[in-house]
């Protein structure tokens, strides 16, 4: 955390906050490589603008930067068409064994949950992740995203409904007793 009496060193800022920023970036982007890039971009931005930071919640500032950079990334990708890799090229790309970060990520949030999150619109996904995974209040999310509290509520409600539909196969099945069985 930032102490107003003595500013934290750059190494301390990265050590204290990089894991949280990476987890949030992963939930937003849905894959390790984009999350790593986003995390890097966040800390570049923090380094560049740390002198402009005014005491508030440092974590909130980090989440706001991460969210804004994520939205920028989504907008940029919409403008740049990506063609599919030819099968010839795809066959020559090296495969990678899961590293420690991937193993952690797969244990921390089930893959089908991450896929379901990835199917949500970016603004809805950010609201759901901030509320249900990062445990921010609706007011804090509204401030971070620059929207009204009612908009946050709507996005969270819509996102949860879509997640319920996408993850319906995981819902517990009710047990029915065989016909004629007594309890």
Coordinates of C-alpha atoms in Angstrom, one line a residue, residues 93-163:
X93 CA 4.8 -23.1 -34.2
X94 CA 6.4 -24.5 -31.0
X95 CA 4.0 -25.8 -28.4
X96 CA 4.5 -24.8 -24.8
X97 CA 4.2 -26.8 -21.7
X98 CA 2.1 -25.1 -19.0
X99 CA 4.2 -22.9 -16.8
X100 CA 3.7 -22.2 -13.1
X101 CA 1.5 -19.2 -13.9
X102 CA -0.8 -21.3 -16.2
X103 CA -1.0 -24.1 -13.5
X104 CA -1.9 -21.5 -10.9
X105 CA -4.5 -19.9 -13.2
X106 CA -6.1 -23.2 -14.1
X107 CA -6.5 -24.0 -10.4
X108 CA -7.6 -20.5 -9.4
X109 CA -10.6 -20.3 -11.7
X110 CA -12.0 -23.2 -13.7
X111 CA -11.3 -23.0 -17.4
X112 CA -14.9 -23.2 -18.5
X113 CA -15.7 -20.3 -16.1
X114 CA -12.9 -18.3 -17.7
X115 CA -14.3 -19.2 -21.2
X116 CA -17.7 -18.1 -20.1
X117 CA -16.3 -14.8 -18.8
X118 CA -14.5 -14.3 -22.1
X119 CA -17.9 -14.5 -23.9
X120 CA -19.2 -11.5 -22.1
X121 CA -18.9 -8.0 -23.6
X122 CA -15.9 -6.2 -22.2
X123 CA -17.8 -3.7 -20.1
X124 CA -20.0 -6.4 -18.7
X125 CA -17.0 -8.7 -18.0
X126 CA -15.2 -5.9 -16.2
X127 CA -18.2 -5.2 -14.0
X128 CA -18.7 -8.9 -13.1
X129 CA -15.0 -9.5 -12.4
X130 CA -14.7 -6.4 -10.3
X131 CA -17.9 -7.3 -8.3
X132 CA -17.8 -11.1 -8.0
X133 CA -14.1 -11.9 -8.1
X134 CA -12.4 -8.7 -6.8
X135 CA -15.3 -7.9 -4.4
X136 CA -15.6 -4.2 -5.1
X137 CA -18.8 -2.4 -4.2
X138 CA -21.1 -1.1 -6.9
X139 CA -20.1 2.5 -6.1
X140 CA -16.4 1.6 -6.3
X141 CA -17.0 -0.1 -9.7
X142 CA -18.9 2.9 -11.0
X143 CA -16.0 5.1 -10.0
X144 CA -13.5 2.8 -11.6
X145 CA -15.4 2.4 -14.9
X146 CA -16.7 6.0 -15.0
X147 CA -20.4 4.9 -15.2
X148 CA -23.4 5.3 -13.1
X149 CA -24.1 2.8 -10.2
X150 CA -27.3 1.7 -12.0
X151 CA -25.3 0.9 -15.1
X152 CA -23.0 -1.3 -13.0
X153 CA -26.0 -3.1 -11.5
X154 CA -27.4 -3.7 -14.9
X155 CA -24.1 -5.0 -16.3
X156 CA -23.5 -7.3 -13.3
X157 CA -27.1 -8.6 -13.5
X158 CA -26.8 -9.2 -17.3
X159 CA -23.4 -10.8 -16.9
X160 CA -24.5 -13.1 -14.1
X161 CA -27.5 -14.2 -16.2
X162 CA -25.3 -15.0 -19.2
X163 CA -22.8 -16.9 -16.9

